[in-house]
Short mmCIF file of C-alpha atoms in Angstrom, two decimals:
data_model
loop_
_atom_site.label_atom_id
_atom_site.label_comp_id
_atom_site.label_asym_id
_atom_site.label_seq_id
_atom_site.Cartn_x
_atom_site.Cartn_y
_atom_site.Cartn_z
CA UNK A 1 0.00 0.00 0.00
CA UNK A 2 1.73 3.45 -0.40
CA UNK A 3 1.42 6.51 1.11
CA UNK A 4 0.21 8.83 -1.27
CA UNK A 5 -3.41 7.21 -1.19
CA UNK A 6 -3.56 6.29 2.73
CA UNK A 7 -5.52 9.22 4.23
CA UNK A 8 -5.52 10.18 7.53
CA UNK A 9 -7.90 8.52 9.88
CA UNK A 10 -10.05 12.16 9.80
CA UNK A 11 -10.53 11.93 5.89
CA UNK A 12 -11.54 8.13 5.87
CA UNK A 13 -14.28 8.19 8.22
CA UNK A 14 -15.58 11.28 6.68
CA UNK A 15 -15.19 9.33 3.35
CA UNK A 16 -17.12 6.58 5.21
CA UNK A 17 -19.74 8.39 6.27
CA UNK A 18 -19.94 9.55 2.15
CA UNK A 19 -20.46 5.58 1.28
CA UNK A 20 -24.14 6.22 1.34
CA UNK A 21 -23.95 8.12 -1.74
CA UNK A 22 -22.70 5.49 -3.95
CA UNK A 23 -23.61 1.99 -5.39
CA UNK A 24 -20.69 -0.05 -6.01
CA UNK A 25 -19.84 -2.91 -8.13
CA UNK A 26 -16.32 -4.13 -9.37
CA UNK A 27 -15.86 -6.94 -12.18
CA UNK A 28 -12.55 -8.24 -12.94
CA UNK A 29 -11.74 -8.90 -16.85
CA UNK A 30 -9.69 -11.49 -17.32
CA UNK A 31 -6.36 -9.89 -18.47
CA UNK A 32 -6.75 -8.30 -14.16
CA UNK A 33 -7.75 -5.37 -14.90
CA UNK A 34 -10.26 -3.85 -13.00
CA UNK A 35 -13.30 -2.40 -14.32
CA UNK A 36 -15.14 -0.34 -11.83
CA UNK A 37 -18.72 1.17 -12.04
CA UNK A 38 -19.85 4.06 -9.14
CA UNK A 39 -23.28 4.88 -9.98
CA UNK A 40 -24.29 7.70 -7.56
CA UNK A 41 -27.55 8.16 -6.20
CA UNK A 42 -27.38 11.90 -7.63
CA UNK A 43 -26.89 10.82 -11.24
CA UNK A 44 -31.03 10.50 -11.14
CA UNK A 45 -30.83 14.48 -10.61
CA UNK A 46 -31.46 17.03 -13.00
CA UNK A 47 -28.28 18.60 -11.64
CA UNK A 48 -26.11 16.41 -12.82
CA UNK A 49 -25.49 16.38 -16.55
CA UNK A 50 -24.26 14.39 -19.01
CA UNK A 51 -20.84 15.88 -18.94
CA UNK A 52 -20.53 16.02 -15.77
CA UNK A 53 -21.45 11.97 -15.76
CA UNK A 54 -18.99 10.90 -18.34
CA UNK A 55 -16.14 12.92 -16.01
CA UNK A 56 -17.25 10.94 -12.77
CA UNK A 57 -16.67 8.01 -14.66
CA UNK A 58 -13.53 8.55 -16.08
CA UNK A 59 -12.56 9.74 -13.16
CA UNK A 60 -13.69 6.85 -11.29
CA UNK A 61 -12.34 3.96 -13.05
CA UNK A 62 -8.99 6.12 -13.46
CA UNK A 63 -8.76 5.92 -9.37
CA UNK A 64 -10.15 1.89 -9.21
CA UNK A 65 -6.91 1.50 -11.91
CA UNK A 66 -4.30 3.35 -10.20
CA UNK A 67 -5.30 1.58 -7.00
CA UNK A 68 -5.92 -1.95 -7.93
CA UNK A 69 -3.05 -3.60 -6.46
CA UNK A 70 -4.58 -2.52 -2.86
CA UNK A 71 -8.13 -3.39 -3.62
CA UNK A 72 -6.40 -7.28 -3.99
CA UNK A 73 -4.43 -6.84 -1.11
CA UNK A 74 -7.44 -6.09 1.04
CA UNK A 75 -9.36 -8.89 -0.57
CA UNK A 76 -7.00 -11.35 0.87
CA UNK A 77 -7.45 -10.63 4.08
CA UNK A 78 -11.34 -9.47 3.94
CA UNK A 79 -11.07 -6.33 4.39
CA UNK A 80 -11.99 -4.47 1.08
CA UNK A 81 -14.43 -2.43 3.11
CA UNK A 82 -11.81 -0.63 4.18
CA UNK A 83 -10.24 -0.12 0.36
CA UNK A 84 -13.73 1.80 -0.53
CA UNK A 85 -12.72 4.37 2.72
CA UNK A 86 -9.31 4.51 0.17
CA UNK A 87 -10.93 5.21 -3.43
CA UNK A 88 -13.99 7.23 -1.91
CA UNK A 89 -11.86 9.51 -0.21
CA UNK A 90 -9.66 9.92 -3.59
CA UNK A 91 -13.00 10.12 -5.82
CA UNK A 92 -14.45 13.06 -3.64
CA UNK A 93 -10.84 15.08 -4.39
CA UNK A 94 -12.32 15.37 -7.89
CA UNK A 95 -15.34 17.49 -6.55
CA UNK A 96 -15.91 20.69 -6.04
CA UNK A 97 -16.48 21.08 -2.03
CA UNK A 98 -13.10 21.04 -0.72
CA UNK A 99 -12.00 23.98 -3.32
CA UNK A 100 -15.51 26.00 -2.09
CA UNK A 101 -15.09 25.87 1.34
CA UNK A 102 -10.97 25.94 1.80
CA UNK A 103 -9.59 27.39 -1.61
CA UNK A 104 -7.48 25.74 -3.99
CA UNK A 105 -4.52 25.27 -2.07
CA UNK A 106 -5.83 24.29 1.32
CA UNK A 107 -3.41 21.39 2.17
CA UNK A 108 -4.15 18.37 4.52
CA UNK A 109 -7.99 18.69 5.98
CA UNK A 110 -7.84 18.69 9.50
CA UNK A 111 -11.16 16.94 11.52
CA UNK A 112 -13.01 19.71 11.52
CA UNK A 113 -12.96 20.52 8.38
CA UNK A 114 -13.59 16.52 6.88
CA UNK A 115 -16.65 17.12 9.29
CA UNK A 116 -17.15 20.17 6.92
CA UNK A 117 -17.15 18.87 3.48
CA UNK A 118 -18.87 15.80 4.76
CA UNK A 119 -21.72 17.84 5.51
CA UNK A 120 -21.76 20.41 2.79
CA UNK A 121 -22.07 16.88 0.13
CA UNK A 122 -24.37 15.49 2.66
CA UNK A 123 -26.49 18.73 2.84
CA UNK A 124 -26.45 18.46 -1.05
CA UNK A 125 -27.43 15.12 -1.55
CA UNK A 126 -30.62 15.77 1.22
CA UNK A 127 -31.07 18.94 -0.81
CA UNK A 128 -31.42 17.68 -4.41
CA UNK A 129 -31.85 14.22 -4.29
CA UNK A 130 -33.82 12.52 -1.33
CA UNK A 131 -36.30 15.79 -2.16
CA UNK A 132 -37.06 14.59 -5.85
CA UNK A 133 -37.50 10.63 -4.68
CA UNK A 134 -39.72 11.94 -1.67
CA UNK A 135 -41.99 14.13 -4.28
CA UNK A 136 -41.92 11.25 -6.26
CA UNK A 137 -43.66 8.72 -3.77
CA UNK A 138 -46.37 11.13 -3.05
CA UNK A 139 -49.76 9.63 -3.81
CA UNK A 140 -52.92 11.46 -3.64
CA UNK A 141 -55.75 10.84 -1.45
CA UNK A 142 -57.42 9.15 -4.46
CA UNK A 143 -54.56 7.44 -4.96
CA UNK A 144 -54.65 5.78 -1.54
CA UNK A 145 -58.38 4.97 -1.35
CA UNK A 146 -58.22 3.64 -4.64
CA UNK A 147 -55.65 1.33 -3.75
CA UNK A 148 -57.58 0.52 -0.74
CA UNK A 149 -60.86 -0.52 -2.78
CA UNK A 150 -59.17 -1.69 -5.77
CA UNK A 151 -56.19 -3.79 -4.48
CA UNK A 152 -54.36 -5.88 -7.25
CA UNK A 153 -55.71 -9.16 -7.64
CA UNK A 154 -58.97 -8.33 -5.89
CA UNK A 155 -61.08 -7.61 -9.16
CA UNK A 156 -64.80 -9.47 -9.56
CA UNK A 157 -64.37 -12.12 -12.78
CA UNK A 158 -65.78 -10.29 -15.56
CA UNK A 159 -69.17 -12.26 -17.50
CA UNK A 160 -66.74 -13.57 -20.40
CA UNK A 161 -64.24 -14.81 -17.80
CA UNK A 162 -67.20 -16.51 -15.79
CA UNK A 163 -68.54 -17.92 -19.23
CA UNK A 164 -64.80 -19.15 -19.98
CA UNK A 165 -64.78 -20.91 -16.75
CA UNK A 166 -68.45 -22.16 -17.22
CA UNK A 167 -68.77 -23.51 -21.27
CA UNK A 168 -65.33 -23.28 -22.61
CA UNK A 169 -65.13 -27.07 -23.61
CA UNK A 170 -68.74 -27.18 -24.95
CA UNK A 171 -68.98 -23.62 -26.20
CA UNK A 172 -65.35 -21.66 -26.71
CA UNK A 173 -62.74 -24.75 -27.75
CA UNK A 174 -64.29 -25.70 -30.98
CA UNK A 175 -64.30 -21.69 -32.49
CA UNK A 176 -60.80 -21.79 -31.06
CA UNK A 177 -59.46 -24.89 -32.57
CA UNK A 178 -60.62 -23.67 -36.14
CA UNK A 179 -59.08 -20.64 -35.66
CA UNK A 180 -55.96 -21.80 -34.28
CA UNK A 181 -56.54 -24.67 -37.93
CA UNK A 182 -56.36 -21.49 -40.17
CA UNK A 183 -53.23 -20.61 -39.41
CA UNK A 184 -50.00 -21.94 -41.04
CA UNK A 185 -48.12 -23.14 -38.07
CA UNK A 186 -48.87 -23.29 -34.54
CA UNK A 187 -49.59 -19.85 -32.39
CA UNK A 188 -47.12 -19.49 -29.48
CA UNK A 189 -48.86 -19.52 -26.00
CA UNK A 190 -48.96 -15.62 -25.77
CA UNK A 191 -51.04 -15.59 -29.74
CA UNK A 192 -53.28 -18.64 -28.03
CA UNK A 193 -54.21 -16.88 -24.99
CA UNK A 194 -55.44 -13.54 -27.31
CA UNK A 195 -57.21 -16.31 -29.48
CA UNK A 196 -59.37 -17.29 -26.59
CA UNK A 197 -59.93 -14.01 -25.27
CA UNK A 198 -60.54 -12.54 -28.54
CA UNK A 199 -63.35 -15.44 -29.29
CA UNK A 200 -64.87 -15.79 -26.20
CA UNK A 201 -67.13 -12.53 -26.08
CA UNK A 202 -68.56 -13.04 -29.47
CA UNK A 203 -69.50 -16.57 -28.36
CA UNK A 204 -70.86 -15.28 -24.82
CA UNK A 205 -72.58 -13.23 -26.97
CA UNK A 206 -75.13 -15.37 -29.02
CA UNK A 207 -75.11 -17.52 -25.96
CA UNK A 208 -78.56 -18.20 -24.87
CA UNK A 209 -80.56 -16.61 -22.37
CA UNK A 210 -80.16 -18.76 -19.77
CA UNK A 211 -76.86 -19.43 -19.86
CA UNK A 212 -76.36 -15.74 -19.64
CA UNK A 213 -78.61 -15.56 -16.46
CA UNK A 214 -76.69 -18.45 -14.43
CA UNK A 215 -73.45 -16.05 -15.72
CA UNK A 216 -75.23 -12.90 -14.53
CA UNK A 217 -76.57 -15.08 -10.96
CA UNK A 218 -71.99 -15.80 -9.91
CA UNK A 219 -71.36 -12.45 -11.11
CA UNK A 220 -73.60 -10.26 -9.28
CA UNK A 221 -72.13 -12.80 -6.31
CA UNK A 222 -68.88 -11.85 -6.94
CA UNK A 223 -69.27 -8.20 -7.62
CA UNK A 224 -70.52 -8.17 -3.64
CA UNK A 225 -68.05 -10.73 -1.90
CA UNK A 226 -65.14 -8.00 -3.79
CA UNK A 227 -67.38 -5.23 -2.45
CA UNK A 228 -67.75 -6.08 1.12
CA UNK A 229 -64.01 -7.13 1.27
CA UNK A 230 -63.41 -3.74 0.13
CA UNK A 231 -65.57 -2.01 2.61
CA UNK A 232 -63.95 -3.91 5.56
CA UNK A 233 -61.27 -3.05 4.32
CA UNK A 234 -61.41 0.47 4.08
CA UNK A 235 -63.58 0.28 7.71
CA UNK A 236 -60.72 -1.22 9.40
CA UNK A 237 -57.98 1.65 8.62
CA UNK A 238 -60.20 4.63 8.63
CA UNK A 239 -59.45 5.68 11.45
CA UNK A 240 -56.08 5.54 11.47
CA UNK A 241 -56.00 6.90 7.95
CA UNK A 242 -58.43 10.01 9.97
CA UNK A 243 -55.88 10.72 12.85
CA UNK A 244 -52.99 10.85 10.10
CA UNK A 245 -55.54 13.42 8.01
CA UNK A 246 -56.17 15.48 11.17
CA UNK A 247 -52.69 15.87 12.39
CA UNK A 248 -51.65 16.75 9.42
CA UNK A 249 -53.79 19.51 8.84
CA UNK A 250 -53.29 20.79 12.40
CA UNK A 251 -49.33 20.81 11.65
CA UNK A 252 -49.88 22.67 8.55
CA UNK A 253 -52.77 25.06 9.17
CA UNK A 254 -53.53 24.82 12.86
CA UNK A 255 -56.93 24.20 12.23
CA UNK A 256 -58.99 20.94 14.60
CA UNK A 257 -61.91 19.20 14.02
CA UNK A 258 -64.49 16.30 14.76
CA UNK A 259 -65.99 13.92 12.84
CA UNK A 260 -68.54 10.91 13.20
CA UNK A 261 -69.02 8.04 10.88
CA UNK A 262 -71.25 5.51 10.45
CA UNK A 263 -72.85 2.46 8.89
CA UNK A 264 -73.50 -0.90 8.44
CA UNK A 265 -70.56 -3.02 9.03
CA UNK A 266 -69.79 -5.99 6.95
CA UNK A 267 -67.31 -7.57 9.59
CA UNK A 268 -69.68 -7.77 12.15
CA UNK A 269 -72.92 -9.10 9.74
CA UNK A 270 -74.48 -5.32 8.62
CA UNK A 271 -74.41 -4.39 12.29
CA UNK A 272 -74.70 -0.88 12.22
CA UNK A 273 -71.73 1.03 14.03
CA UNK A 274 -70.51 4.41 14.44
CA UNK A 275 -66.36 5.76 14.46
CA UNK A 276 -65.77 8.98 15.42
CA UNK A 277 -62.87 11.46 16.31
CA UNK A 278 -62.59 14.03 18.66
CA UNK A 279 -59.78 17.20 17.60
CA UNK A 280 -58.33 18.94 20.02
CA UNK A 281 -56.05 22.62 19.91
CA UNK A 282 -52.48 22.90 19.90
CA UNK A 283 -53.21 23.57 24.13
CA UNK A 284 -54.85 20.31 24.70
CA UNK A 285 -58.33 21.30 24.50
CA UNK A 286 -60.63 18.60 23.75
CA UNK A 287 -63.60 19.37 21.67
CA UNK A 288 -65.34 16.46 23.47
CA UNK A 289 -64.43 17.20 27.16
CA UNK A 290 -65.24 21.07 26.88
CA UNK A 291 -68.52 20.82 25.38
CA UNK A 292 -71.41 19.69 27.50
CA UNK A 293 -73.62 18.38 24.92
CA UNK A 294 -71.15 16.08 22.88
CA UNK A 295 -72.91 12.57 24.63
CA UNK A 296 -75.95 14.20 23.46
CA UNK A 297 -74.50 14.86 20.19
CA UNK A 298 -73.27 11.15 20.15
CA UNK A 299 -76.75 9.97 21.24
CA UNK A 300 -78.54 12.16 18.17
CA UNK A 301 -76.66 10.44 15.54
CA UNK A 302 -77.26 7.04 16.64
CA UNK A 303 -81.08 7.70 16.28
CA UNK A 304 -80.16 9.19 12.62
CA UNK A 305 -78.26 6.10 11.82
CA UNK A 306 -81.09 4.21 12.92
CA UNK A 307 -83.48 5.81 10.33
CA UNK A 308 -81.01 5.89 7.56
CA UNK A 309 -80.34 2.64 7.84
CA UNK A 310 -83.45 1.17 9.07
CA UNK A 311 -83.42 -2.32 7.66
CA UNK A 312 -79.82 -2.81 9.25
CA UNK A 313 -79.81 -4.33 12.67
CA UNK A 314 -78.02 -2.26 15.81
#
């Protein structure tokens, strides 16, 4: 190992602590030469442009080159983490942060000022990057309930797909095999599975009417099984996705509020039941406790449930 890449301890724990920027990978060609790929997590950023890309790059597998006689000797004795605390450390020399903060000729960093650039680059990265994936991963509040009632997977069979299930032996198969005869060779499995969807709603079709009926009879059953998973399913986090709702706007506006829900309840048999949540102020006062009437309130709204939803049982 020589001296002119060994850092001092300072500068390789800051260059440590600048791992998280990075995915690495290393491939040995056969001639033992390294090729090495550093993909940083910034390269998604509009700030960094395809100039500036081909230079971190070059630059990269310039310092994996120069150095790969110590990444081997530190995969002897299993300890090439410490060889990226090497190369990282070198890589970073190549941007800008040192030169910004210190000037161009600013010698050896001392610990206080590795605890500088390692911020300034961490401060960047927090900045420009971890901003854009957060913005990405935002979903709407349509988003999220639409996820909730429509979950992959969870879709009532369609009439055609029932049909399929039902007839496709007696009724489907035979239109399909002379289809499948007209051709010059044999579809692929992809071309046979369009084959049979495209023939089976013609055939469903001219069906007759009482086939269509005993289709119509498991597809209406269907349609509600999906439904009432989907309204369990929506009853059981409401009120967690409510308190999330409600702090939020009190963090962001300062504004508090109360709301009641209710309604039959698939999970307990159409039993009606009732959710609500109390806001409070920033202080601690509870909408609930300070106002004298709120059991009464409660108690008003269980007699309007019972009238809106008078063929439900309590």
């Amino acid at each position: 190992m020589t001296n002119a890449i060994v850092p001092n301890i300072a500068a390789a724990k800051a260059a440590d602590r600048c791992t998280m920027l990075s995915r690495r990978g290393l491939r040995l060609k056969e001639e033992g030469v390294a090729e090495f790929k550093l993909t940083p997590l910034f390269f998604s950023s509009a700030c960094c442009v395809i100039e500036q890309k081909a230079s971190i790059e070059e630059s990269t597998n310039l310092t994996i080159a120069q150095n790969f006689p110590v990444f081997l000797d530190h995969q002897k004795t299993s300890m090439v983490g410490d060889f990226w605390n090497i190369v990282l450390f070198v890589w970073f020399k190549s941007w800008p942060e040192e030169k910004a903060l210190f000037g161009q000729d600013h010698g050896e960093l001392s610990l206080d000022q590795c605890v500088q650039v390692d911020k300034k680059i961490k401060n960047w990265f927090n900045n420009e990057v971890v901003k854009g994936h957060h913005t990405q991963s935002i979903k709407s509040m349509e988003a999220v309930f639409a996820s909730l009632l429509h979950p992959k997977g969870t879709c009532a069979k369609q009439w055609s797909e029932i049909f399929s299930n039902l007839y496709y032996d007696k009724k489907i198969m035979p239109v399909v095999q002379a289809e499948v005869a007209a051709h010059v060779k044999e579809p692929m499995h992809a071309e046979m599975i369009k084959i049979i969807h495209t023939k089976t709603h013609p055939v469903f079709k001219e069906a007759e009417d009482n086939i269509k009926e005993e289709v119509e009879v498991i597809y209406q059953a269907g349609l509600a099984f999906v439904c009432l998973q989907c309204l369990q399913r929506v009853q059981d986090c409401l009120l967690a996705f409510l308190k999330y709702t409600f702090n939020t706007v009190a963090h962001l506006m300062g504004w508090h509020g109360t709301v009641i829900f209710g309604g039959p309840s698939p999970k307990a048999g159409s039993k009606l039941e009732s959710i609500f949540l109390v806001g409070k102020t920033p202080s601690g006062v509870n909408f609930g406790q300070s106002y004298e009437q709120w059991e009464a309130i409660l108690a008003n709204y269980a007699g309007y449930l019972k009238e809106a939803f008078h063929k439900f049982p309590i």
